[in-house]
Amino acid sequence: MLLLGAFGMNAQEILTLEDAIKIAFENNYEIKIAANNSKINQTNTAVGNAGMLPSVTTSFVDNNGIQNLSQTRTDGTTTSLDNAKNNSLTYGANLDWTIFDGFTMFAKYDQLKELQKLGEVQLKQTILNKVSDVISIYYDLVQQQQQLNALDTTIVISKQRLTLAQNRYTIGKASKLETLNAQVDLNTDTTTLLRQKELFANTKIALNEQLARDTKLDFKVIPEIKIDDQLELANLTQLAFKQNPELEALVINKRISELQLKQVKGTRYPTVRVNTGYNFGETKSDLGFTTATSSRGLNYGFSASLNLFDGFNQNRTEKVAKLQIENSQIAIEQQNKTLESQLNSAFQTYLTNLELVKLEEKNEAIAQQNLDITLDKFRIGTITTLEFRTAQLNYINAKVRNTNTQFQAKLSEIALKELAGNLGF
């Protein structure tokens, strides 16, 4: 039981990429904010917000007064009363409804729908950005883990070299200088390993931050970088022009500008309103011809208004709205060119990285074979320590280049899929 408990305490969480993305969906602060903003736009998409529904109000007014009054009638008779009380009470319900406003309310409702779509696209953009960040950091950890493994191997080799040098010095077959050089190289390799461990730990903290969880939480990653080498530029371009969030947002913004122009033109038409209500009234007075009155009943009517002249502001506003539509179209055309350029550039980088991956895999295999042969020769004393150290450094550099090339190839794949608006998750 004690052994099982100790194992459980020391075991690290194995975090898969799929789990990391799922946690980011649930926890990431920027995704949460974008999701709430999308819900706000969805909530605002209502016929009432567009002005299509009537407004109903109720009122209750109770006025009281105590005054010293004096009245003089036409026949010269004078009547006065001190501390005379007056009371006026009114209450009721009223309805006001704009039944026509030049179709502005319909254009506004359509605009609210487009704003809802814009919020959804902005949420999609945020999700793409955050998922891309999570994937990039995750594979950065994978390549760093592979480099740590390579550095662990070179530490083992450096320790073997130091042991051999010490043994040779003991039996008189090597100088003290060889032992000192071996110790210096071991210390150098240890320093490199410690720096790599520091970078690895800090990158874990960065990933935990993206996942919005405890930054001190430790975990392991799956030590493998799978590269999709089947991407085609034509398919990516087709997807990008269809579902790239930035381009989608610009298209929606153009529709919003067009609907804004419809609302502006709507003010050229008359506005027609109907109103009705049912009210109660009651007044009381201690002095006067009538000491009490009461009323109740229905009132109704309609009103119409038309703007005949507003200092040419109508024409000015319409011109501005048309220019905004033109700017929206220009922005779409610019984004199309930018997107095409980004795709072509990223795809060229992707192809280059795929070729480099093949090359660096061969280089690592050659460097590994060279190191094995060199180590055997060093053990029997047929090569110098400088030759051995060169082979050792060539291996670690080839290993680092290979893992880094795989990581760069993965980043170029992620960049292409992000531009196409589909990361596959």
Tab-separated table of C-alpha atoms in Angstrom:
chain	number	residue	atom	x	y	z
A	1	MET	CA	0.000	0.000	0.000
A	2	LEU	CA	2.838	2.380	0.827
A	3	LEU	CA	4.493	1.643	-2.495
A	4	LEU	CA	1.250	2.282	-4.371
A	5	GLY	CA	0.743	5.558	-2.498
A	6	ALA	CA	4.248	6.736	-3.276
A	7	PHE	CA	3.821	5.851	-6.940
A	8	GLY	CA	0.551	7.787	-7.121
A	9	MET	CA	2.127	10.859	-5.553
A	10	ASN	CA	5.050	10.876	-7.974
A	11	ALA	CA	3.066	10.009	-11.105
A	12	GLN	CA	2.615	12.843	-13.582
A	13	GLU	CA	-0.475	13.548	-15.599
A	14	ILE	CA	-0.128	12.517	-19.237
A	15	LEU	CA	-1.655	15.399	-21.180
A	16	THR	CA	-2.661	14.557	-24.736
A	17	LEU	CA	-3.123	17.283	-27.328
A	18	GLU	CA	-6.852	16.522	-27.552
A	19	ASP	CA	-7.212	16.897	-23.765
A	20	ALA	CA	-5.291	20.182	-23.839
A	21	ILE	CA	-7.590	21.586	-26.518
A	22	LYS	CA	-10.676	20.428	-24.622
A	23	ILE	CA	-9.456	22.126	-21.443
A	24	ALA	CA	-8.745	25.313	-23.394
A	25	PHE	CA	-12.305	25.280	-24.773
A	26	GLU	CA	-13.671	25.038	-21.250
A	27	ASN	CA	-11.281	27.315	-19.354
A	28	ASN	CA	-9.528	29.834	-21.605
A	29	TYR	CA	-10.508	33.359	-20.557
A	30	GLU	CA	-10.445	34.897	-24.034
A	31	ILE	CA	-12.699	32.143	-25.389
A	32	LYS	CA	-15.125	32.696	-22.487
A	33	ILE	CA	-15.243	36.443	-23.152
A	34	ALA	CA	-15.762	35.918	-26.887
A	35	ALA	CA	-18.512	33.373	-26.161
A	36	ASN	CA	-20.299	35.853	-23.873
A	37	ASN	CA	-19.991	38.597	-26.503
A	38	SER	CA	-21.555	36.230	-29.020
A	39	LYS	CA	-24.414	35.550	-26.583
A	40	ILE	CA	-24.894	39.303	-26.143
A	41	ASN	CA	-25.319	39.742	-29.903
A	42	GLN	CA	-27.693	36.776	-29.963
A	43	THR	CA	-29.750	38.277	-27.136
A	44	ASN	CA	-29.897	41.646	-28.890
A	45	THR	CA	-31.313	40.034	-32.038
A	46	ALA	CA	-34.969	40.642	-31.197
A	47	VAL	CA	-37.881	42.289	-33.003
A	48	GLY	CA	-38.430	44.518	-30.001
A	49	ASN	CA	-34.862	45.813	-30.206
A	50	ALA	CA	-35.496	46.648	-33.867
A	51	GLY	CA	-38.545	48.770	-32.918
A	52	MET	CA	-41.189	46.475	-34.398
A	53	LEU	CA	-43.248	46.031	-31.224
A	54	PRO	CA	-45.421	48.567	-29.416
A	55	SER	CA	-44.534	50.107	-26.083
A	56	VAL	CA	-47.048	49.979	-23.250
A	57	THR	CA	-46.729	52.240	-20.213
A	58	THR	CA	-48.721	52.745	-17.073
A	59	SER	CA	-48.876	55.898	-15.012
A	60	PHE	CA	-50.158	56.917	-11.618
A	61	VAL	CA	-50.184	60.569	-10.507
A	62	ASP	CA	-51.549	61.813	-7.181
A	63	ASN	CA	-51.279	65.571	-6.517
A	64	ASN	CA	-52.439	67.166	-3.250
A	65	GLY	CA	-52.444	70.725	-1.983
A	66	ILE	CA	-53.526	72.835	1.030
A	67	GLN	CA	-54.016	76.535	0.219
A	68	ASN	CA	-55.725	79.675	1.408
A	69	LEU	CA	-58.179	80.477	-1.417
A	70	SER	CA	-60.228	83.543	-2.329
A	71	GLN	CA	-62.685	83.714	-5.253
A	72	THR	CA	-64.559	86.742	-6.659
A	73	ARG	CA	-67.488	85.941	-8.878
A	74	THR	CA	-68.830	88.079	-11.738
A	75	ASP	CA	-71.612	89.368	-9.551
A	76	GLY	CA	-69.112	90.787	-7.074
A	77	THR	CA	-69.630	88.085	-4.458
A	78	THR	CA	-66.410	87.073	-2.714
A	79	THR	CA	-65.790	83.675	-1.148
A	80	SER	CA	-62.676	82.687	0.764
A	81	LEU	CA	-61.477	79.600	2.636
A	82	ASP	CA	-58.321	78.946	4.591
A	83	ASN	CA	-56.519	75.572	4.445
A	84	ALA	CA	-58.624	74.444	1.501
A	85	LYS	CA	-57.646	70.980	0.310
A	86	ASN	CA	-57.229	70.071	-3.378
A	87	ASN	CA	-56.652	66.579	-4.742
A	88	SER	CA	-56.038	65.319	-8.289
A	89	LEU	CA	-55.642	61.607	-9.034
A	90	THR	CA	-55.007	60.130	-12.488
A	91	TYR	CA	-53.930	56.666	-13.543
A	92	GLY	CA	-54.147	54.439	-16.581
A	93	ALA	CA	-52.335	52.506	-19.329
A	94	ASN	CA	-51.215	53.745	-22.761
A	95	LEU	CA	-49.956	52.033	-25.897
A	96	ASP	CA	-47.749	53.650	-28.531
A	97	TRP	CA	-46.802	51.793	-31.732
A	98	THR	CA	-44.799	52.879	-34.748
A	99	ILE	CA	-46.456	50.973	-37.590
A	100	PHE	CA	-44.385	52.458	-40.439
A	101	ASP	CA	-40.999	54.157	-40.481
A	102	GLY	CA	-39.865	53.738	-44.067
A	103	PHE	CA	-38.914	50.073	-43.537
A	104	THR	CA	-36.125	51.166	-41.164
A	105	MET	CA	-37.197	48.703	-38.495
A	106	PHE	CA	-36.869	45.770	-40.909
A	107	ALA	CA	-33.404	46.883	-41.991
A	108	LYS	CA	-32.396	47.252	-38.354
A	109	TYR	CA	-33.629	43.753	-37.527
A	110	ASP	CA	-31.622	42.329	-40.440
A	111	GLN	CA	-28.638	44.293	-39.178
A	112	LEU	CA	-29.021	42.739	-35.727
A	113	LYS	CA	-28.989	39.307	-37.384
A	114	GLU	CA	-25.745	40.184	-39.159
A	115	LEU	CA	-24.244	41.415	-35.893
A	116	GLN	CA	-25.136	38.056	-34.372
A	117	LYS	CA	-23.293	36.320	-37.226
A	118	LEU	CA	-20.350	38.658	-36.720
A	119	GLY	CA	-20.193	37.691	-33.049
A	120	GLU	CA	-20.165	34.016	-34.025
A	121	VAL	CA	-17.334	34.613	-36.504
A	122	GLN	CA	-15.358	36.563	-33.900
A	123	LEU	CA	-15.825	33.669	-31.483
A	124	LYS	CA	-14.575	31.298	-34.183
A	125	GLN	CA	-11.532	33.540	-34.741
A	126	THR	CA	-10.740	33.572	-31.029
A	127	ILE	CA	-11.083	29.799	-30.804
A	128	LEU	CA	-8.811	29.316	-33.815
A	129	ASN	CA	-6.173	31.623	-32.342
A	130	LYS	CA	-6.250	29.991	-28.926
A	131	VAL	CA	-6.283	26.429	-30.270
A	132	SER	CA	-3.377	27.341	-32.542
A	133	ASP	CA	-1.464	28.705	-29.534
A	134	VAL	CA	-2.174	25.553	-27.523
A	135	ILE	CA	-1.055	23.252	-30.351
A	136	SER	CA	2.117	25.285	-30.939
A	137	ILE	CA	3.109	25.303	-27.274
A	138	TYR	CA	2.275	21.612	-26.923
A	139	TYR	CA	4.558	20.602	-29.792
A	140	ASP	CA	7.203	22.996	-28.518
A	141	LEU	CA	7.186	20.924	-25.327
A	142	VAL	CA	7.462	17.736	-27.395
A	143	GLN	CA	10.555	18.951	-29.236
A	144	GLN	CA	12.079	20.233	-25.998
A	145	GLN	CA	11.461	16.836	-24.383
A	146	GLN	CA	13.254	15.176	-27.289
A	147	GLN	CA	16.178	17.560	-26.875
A	148	LEU	CA	16.291	16.776	-23.152
A	149	ASN	CA	16.528	13.083	-23.996
A	150	ALA	CA	19.421	13.818	-26.354
A	151	LEU	CA	21.177	15.882	-23.695
A	152	ASP	CA	20.686	13.097	-21.144
A	153	THR	CA	22.402	10.751	-23.606
A	154	THR	CA	25.323	13.080	-24.131
A	155	ILE	CA	25.716	13.480	-20.340
A	156	VAL	CA	26.020	9.699	-20.042
A	157	ILE	CA	28.647	9.674	-22.799
A	158	SER	CA	30.562	12.557	-21.208
A	159	LYS	CA	30.624	10.720	-17.893
A	160	GLN	CA	31.957	7.602	-19.623
A	161	ARG	CA	34.647	9.711	-21.269
A	162	LEU	CA	35.646	11.222	-17.917
A	163	THR	CA	35.834	7.763	-16.344
A	164	LEU	CA	38.026	6.496	-19.199
A	165	ALA	CA	40.278	9.536	-18.944
A	166	GLN	CA	40.673	9.063	-15.194
A	167	ASN	CA	41.482	5.388	-15.665
A	168	ARG	CA	44.080	6.191	-18.311
A	169	TYR	CA	45.629	8.831	-16.114
A	170	THR	CA	45.784	6.355	-13.224
A	171	ILE	CA	47.695	3.750	-15.248
A	172	GLY	CA	49.892	6.408	-16.867
A	173	LYS	CA	48.522	6.240	-20.404
A	174	ALA	CA	47.093	9.791	-20.446
A	175	SER	CA	47.977	13.194	-19.055
A	176	LYS	CA	46.115	15.145	-16.428
A	177	LEU	CA	45.076	17.570	-19.177
A	178	GLU	CA	42.862	14.917	-20.809
A	179	THR	CA	41.020	14.377	-17.528
A	180	LEU	CA	40.567	18.118	-17.002
A	181	ASN	CA	39.230	18.582	-20.539
A	182	ALA	CA	36.767	15.736	-20.007
A	183	GLN	CA	35.582	17.321	-16.747
A	184	VAL	CA	35.145	20.744	-18.401
A	185	ASP	CA	33.137	19.236	-21.255
A	186	LEU	CA	30.939	17.336	-18.785
A	187	ASN	CA	30.292	20.551	-16.857
A	188	THR	CA	29.429	22.327	-20.114
A	189	ASP	CA	26.969	19.586	-21.076
A	190	THR	CA	25.425	19.700	-17.586
A	191	THR	CA	24.940	23.473	-17.859
A	192	THR	CA	23.237	23.042	-21.239
A	193	LEU	CA	20.971	20.381	-19.757
A	194	LEU	CA	20.006	22.608	-16.822
A	195	ARG	CA	19.170	25.488	-19.173
A	196	GLN	CA	17.064	23.182	-21.298
A	197	LYS	CA	15.205	21.943	-18.200
A	198	GLU	CA	14.532	25.552	-17.209
A	199	LEU	CA	13.115	26.338	-20.656
A	200	PHE	CA	11.027	23.149	-20.542
A	201	ALA	CA	9.564	24.077	-17.146
A	202	ASN	CA	8.756	27.633	-18.271
A	203	THR	CA	7.038	26.342	-21.407
A	204	LYS	CA	4.878	24.075	-19.236
A	205	ILE	CA	3.889	27.139	-17.236
A	206	ALA	CA	2.957	28.936	-20.475
A	207	LEU	CA	0.745	26.031	-21.576
A	208	ASN	CA	-0.960	25.858	-18.179
A	209	GLU	CA	-1.642	29.586	-18.479
A	210	GLN	CA	-3.299	29.073	-21.866
A	211	LEU	CA	-5.404	26.310	-20.311
A	212	ALA	CA	-6.331	28.658	-17.432
A	213	ARG	CA	-5.358	26.169	-14.759
A	214	ASP	CA	-2.790	25.987	-11.946
A	215	THR	CA	0.507	27.090	-13.522
A	216	LYS	CA	2.443	24.833	-11.129
A	217	LEU	CA	0.613	21.734	-12.341
A	218	ASP	CA	3.121	19.215	-13.721
A	219	PHE	CA	2.419	16.877	-16.622
A	220	LYS	CA	3.948	14.868	-19.440
A	221	VAL	CA	3.318	15.212	-23.166
A	222	ILE	CA	3.098	12.512	-25.822
A	223	PRO	CA	6.682	12.448	-27.233
A	224	GLU	CA	5.771	12.422	-30.914
A	225	ILE	CA	5.311	15.033	-33.625
A	226	LYS	CA	2.984	13.888	-36.384
A	227	ILE	CA	3.191	16.053	-39.490
A	228	ASP	CA	0.432	16.124	-42.075
A	229	ASP	CA	2.441	16.000	-45.319
A	230	GLN	CA	-0.610	15.706	-47.602
A	231	LEU	CA	-1.721	19.349	-47.642
A	232	GLU	CA	-2.524	20.826	-51.066
A	233	LEU	CA	-2.446	24.527	-51.852
A	234	ALA	CA	-5.556	24.441	-54.073
A	235	ASN	CA	-7.715	22.846	-51.356
A	236	LEU	CA	-6.367	25.194	-48.690
A	237	THR	CA	-7.066	28.227	-50.870
A	238	GLN	CA	-10.619	27.086	-51.551
A	239	LEU	CA	-11.266	26.567	-47.836
A	240	ALA	CA	-9.677	29.886	-46.893
A	241	PHE	CA	-11.844	31.951	-49.251
A	242	LYS	CA	-14.892	30.141	-47.906
A	243	GLN	CA	-14.322	30.067	-44.138
A	244	ASN	CA	-11.371	32.225	-43.100
A	245	PRO	CA	-12.796	34.165	-40.101
A	246	GLU	CA	-11.148	37.479	-40.979
A	247	LEU	CA	-12.560	37.360	-44.496
A	248	GLU	CA	-15.967	36.243	-43.190
A	249	ALA	CA	-16.029	39.183	-40.781
A	250	LEU	CA	-15.288	41.663	-43.594
A	251	VAL	CA	-18.095	40.242	-45.760
A	252	ILE	CA	-20.521	40.542	-42.850
A	253	ASN	CA	-19.357	44.102	-42.149
A	254	LYS	CA	-20.171	45.000	-45.743
A	255	ARG	CA	-23.713	43.650	-45.335
A	256	ILE	CA	-24.037	45.640	-42.111
A	257	SER	CA	-22.995	48.802	-43.997
A	258	GLU	CA	-25.553	48.091	-46.712
A	259	LEU	CA	-28.295	47.701	-44.109
A	260	GLN	CA	-27.152	50.924	-42.464
A	261	LEU	CA	-27.714	52.699	-45.791
A	262	LYS	CA	-31.246	51.241	-45.929
A	263	GLN	CA	-31.942	52.687	-42.482
A	264	VAL	CA	-30.650	56.087	-43.553
A	265	LYS	CA	-32.825	56.055	-46.685
A	266	GLY	CA	-35.805	55.074	-44.556
A	267	THR	CA	-35.903	58.546	-43.020
A	268	ARG	CA	-37.047	59.906	-46.402
A	269	TYR	CA	-40.426	58.234	-45.823
A	270	PRO	CA	-43.092	59.357	-43.360
A	271	THR	CA	-43.337	57.878	-39.879
A	272	VAL	CA	-46.780	56.723	-38.789
A	273	ARG	CA	-47.667	55.981	-35.165
A	274	VAL	CA	-50.861	54.847	-33.492
A	275	ASN	CA	-51.693	55.289	-29.836
A	276	THR	CA	-54.410	54.306	-27.461
A	277	GLY	CA	-55.013	54.184	-23.749
A	278	TYR	CA	-57.504	53.779	-20.969
A	279	ASN	CA	-57.264	56.319	-18.132
A	280	PHE	CA	-59.008	57.175	-14.898
A	281	GLY	CA	-59.192	60.670	-13.365
A	282	GLU	CA	-60.551	62.104	-10.145
A	283	THR	CA	-60.300	65.619	-8.661
A	284	LYS	CA	-61.594	67.097	-5.383
A	285	SER	CA	-61.621	70.705	-4.190
A	286	ASP	CA	-62.992	72.303	-1.050
A	287	LEU	CA	-63.781	75.568	-2.871
A	288	GLY	CA	-65.179	76.265	-6.326
A	289	PHE	CA	-68.161	75.685	-8.514
A	290	THR	CA	-67.374	71.963	-8.683
A	291	THR	CA	-66.102	70.203	-5.600
A	292	ALA	CA	-65.533	66.782	-7.208
A	293	THR	CA	-65.160	65.364	-10.729
A	294	SER	CA	-64.281	61.937	-12.061
A	295	SER	CA	-63.595	60.500	-15.519
A	296	ARG	CA	-62.690	57.240	-17.137
A	297	GLY	CA	-62.512	56.034	-20.688
A	298	LEU	CA	-60.619	55.126	-23.831
A	299	ASN	CA	-58.548	57.482	-25.947
A	300	TYR	CA	-56.972	56.695	-29.301
A	301	GLY	CA	-55.442	58.358	-32.308
A	302	PHE	CA	-52.609	58.350	-34.777
A	303	SER	CA	-49.859	60.686	-35.896
A	304	ALA	CA	-47.754	61.022	-39.012
A	305	SER	CA	-44.594	63.023	-39.593
A	306	LEU	CA	-42.365	63.633	-42.597
A	307	ASN	CA	-39.014	65.332	-42.688
A	308	LEU	CA	-39.230	67.948	-45.450
A	309	PHE	CA	-35.895	69.668	-44.975
A	310	ASP	CA	-33.033	69.028	-42.530
A	311	GLY	CA	-30.273	71.231	-43.883
A	312	PHE	CA	-29.179	68.646	-46.503
A	313	ASN	CA	-28.131	66.260	-43.730
A	314	GLN	CA	-30.087	63.432	-45.370
A	315	ASN	CA	-28.001	63.622	-48.552
A	316	ARG	CA	-24.784	63.923	-46.576
A	317	THR	CA	-25.597	60.894	-44.412
A	318	GLU	CA	-26.458	58.781	-47.458
A	319	LYS	CA	-23.176	59.713	-49.176
A	320	VAL	CA	-21.210	58.729	-46.066
A	321	ALA	CA	-23.073	55.389	-45.849
A	322	LYS	CA	-22.301	54.653	-49.529
A	323	LEU	CA	-18.612	55.436	-48.966
A	324	GLN	CA	-18.577	53.043	-46.010
A	325	ILE	CA	-19.946	50.299	-48.268
A	326	GLU	CA	-17.240	51.075	-50.810
A	327	ASN	CA	-14.586	50.890	-48.097
A	328	SER	CA	-15.980	47.541	-46.979
A	329	GLN	CA	-15.645	46.169	-50.509
A	330	ILE	CA	-12.093	47.481	-50.770
A	331	ALA	CA	-11.233	45.823	-47.455
A	332	ILE	CA	-12.607	42.501	-48.754
A	333	GLU	CA	-10.523	42.730	-51.928
A	334	GLN	CA	-7.442	43.634	-49.896
A	335	GLN	CA	-8.002	40.709	-47.521
A	336	ASN	CA	-8.391	38.350	-50.485
A	337	LYS	CA	-4.988	39.395	-51.805
A	338	THR	CA	-3.414	39.260	-48.358
A	339	LEU	CA	-4.869	35.822	-47.706
A	340	GLU	CA	-3.661	34.534	-51.057
A	341	SER	CA	-0.173	35.893	-50.376
A	342	GLN	CA	-0.069	34.418	-46.872
A	343	LEU	CA	-1.176	31.023	-48.154
A	344	ASN	CA	1.420	30.947	-50.944
A	345	SER	CA	4.205	32.018	-48.603
A	346	ALA	CA	3.190	29.636	-45.813
A	347	PHE	CA	2.828	26.740	-48.249
A	348	GLN	CA	6.320	27.334	-49.630
A	349	THR	CA	7.673	27.312	-46.070
A	350	TYR	CA	5.712	24.119	-45.441
A	351	LEU	CA	7.243	22.371	-48.486
A	352	THR	CA	10.743	23.467	-47.507
A	353	ASN	CA	10.276	22.200	-43.962
A	354	LEU	CA	9.075	18.824	-45.236
A	355	GLU	CA	12.282	18.469	-47.273
A	356	LEU	CA	14.370	19.554	-44.287
A	357	VAL	CA	12.678	16.958	-42.086
A	358	LYS	CA	13.796	14.189	-44.440
A	359	LEU	CA	17.324	15.614	-44.605
A	360	GLU	CA	17.727	16.099	-40.847
A	361	GLU	CA	16.435	12.589	-40.125
A	362	LYS	CA	19.227	11.233	-42.312
A	363	ASN	CA	21.766	13.565	-40.706
A	364	GLU	CA	20.780	12.398	-37.227
A	365	ALA	CA	21.099	8.751	-38.233
A	366	ILE	CA	24.557	9.418	-39.716
A	367	ALA	CA	25.629	11.399	-36.650
A	368	GLN	CA	24.420	8.571	-34.374
A	369	GLN	CA	26.362	5.989	-36.378
A	370	ASN	CA	29.474	8.192	-36.368
A	371	LEU	CA	29.211	8.674	-32.596
A	372	ASP	CA	28.914	4.928	-31.970
A	373	ILE	CA	32.023	4.216	-34.058
A	374	THR	CA	33.939	7.091	-32.472
A	375	LEU	CA	33.009	5.928	-28.957
A	376	ASP	CA	34.327	2.431	-29.690
A	377	LYS	CA	37.583	3.845	-31.043
A	378	PHE	CA	37.930	6.172	-28.068
A	379	ARG	CA	37.583	3.282	-25.651
A	380	ILE	CA	40.505	1.470	-27.269
A	381	GLY	CA	42.490	4.707	-27.568
A	382	THR	CA	42.818	4.977	-31.350
A	383	ILE	CA	41.421	8.549	-31.668
A	384	THR	CA	42.042	11.805	-29.835
A	385	THR	CA	39.712	13.426	-27.350
A	386	LEU	CA	39.169	16.302	-29.791
A	387	GLU	CA	37.897	13.923	-32.460
A	388	PHE	CA	35.626	12.259	-29.918
A	389	ARG	CA	34.253	15.597	-28.701
A	390	THR	CA	33.597	16.697	-32.296
A	391	ALA	CA	31.589	13.537	-32.979
A	392	GLN	CA	29.683	14.023	-29.740
A	393	LEU	CA	28.786	17.635	-30.552
A	394	ASN	CA	27.854	16.688	-34.116
A	395	TYR	CA	25.376	14.171	-32.750
A	396	ILE	CA	23.716	16.520	-30.274
A	397	ASN	CA	23.534	19.296	-32.882
A	398	ALA	CA	22.020	16.907	-35.445
A	399	LYS	CA	19.477	15.743	-32.866
A	400	VAL	CA	18.523	19.312	-31.978
A	401	ARG	CA	18.262	20.324	-35.634
A	402	ASN	CA	16.072	17.311	-36.400
A	403	THR	CA	13.624	17.970	-33.571
A	404	ASN	CA	13.565	21.683	-34.324
A	405	THR	CA	12.932	21.015	-38.030
A	406	GLN	CA	10.015	18.737	-37.157
A	407	PHE	CA	8.641	21.429	-34.881
A	408	GLN	CA	8.987	24.105	-37.584
A	409	ALA	CA	7.252	21.821	-40.094
A	410	LYS	CA	4.404	21.349	-37.620
A	411	LEU	CA	4.157	25.108	-37.106
A	412	SER	CA	3.919	25.697	-40.853
A	413	GLU	CA	1.174	23.046	-41.048
A	414	ILE	CA	-0.716	24.759	-38.210
A	415	ALA	CA	-0.349	28.160	-39.890
A	416	LEU	CA	-1.809	26.846	-43.157
A	417	LYS	CA	-4.769	25.201	-41.463
A	418	GLU	CA	-5.428	28.298	-39.380
A	419	LEU	CA	-5.497	30.441	-42.536
A	420	ALA	CA	-7.915	27.942	-44.051
A	421	GLY	CA	-10.125	28.324	-40.980
A	422	ASN	CA	-9.974	24.676	-39.993
A	423	LEU	CA	-7.455	23.210	-37.540
A	424	GLY	CA	-9.206	19.861	-37.478
A	425	PHE	CA	-10.545	20.158	-33.918
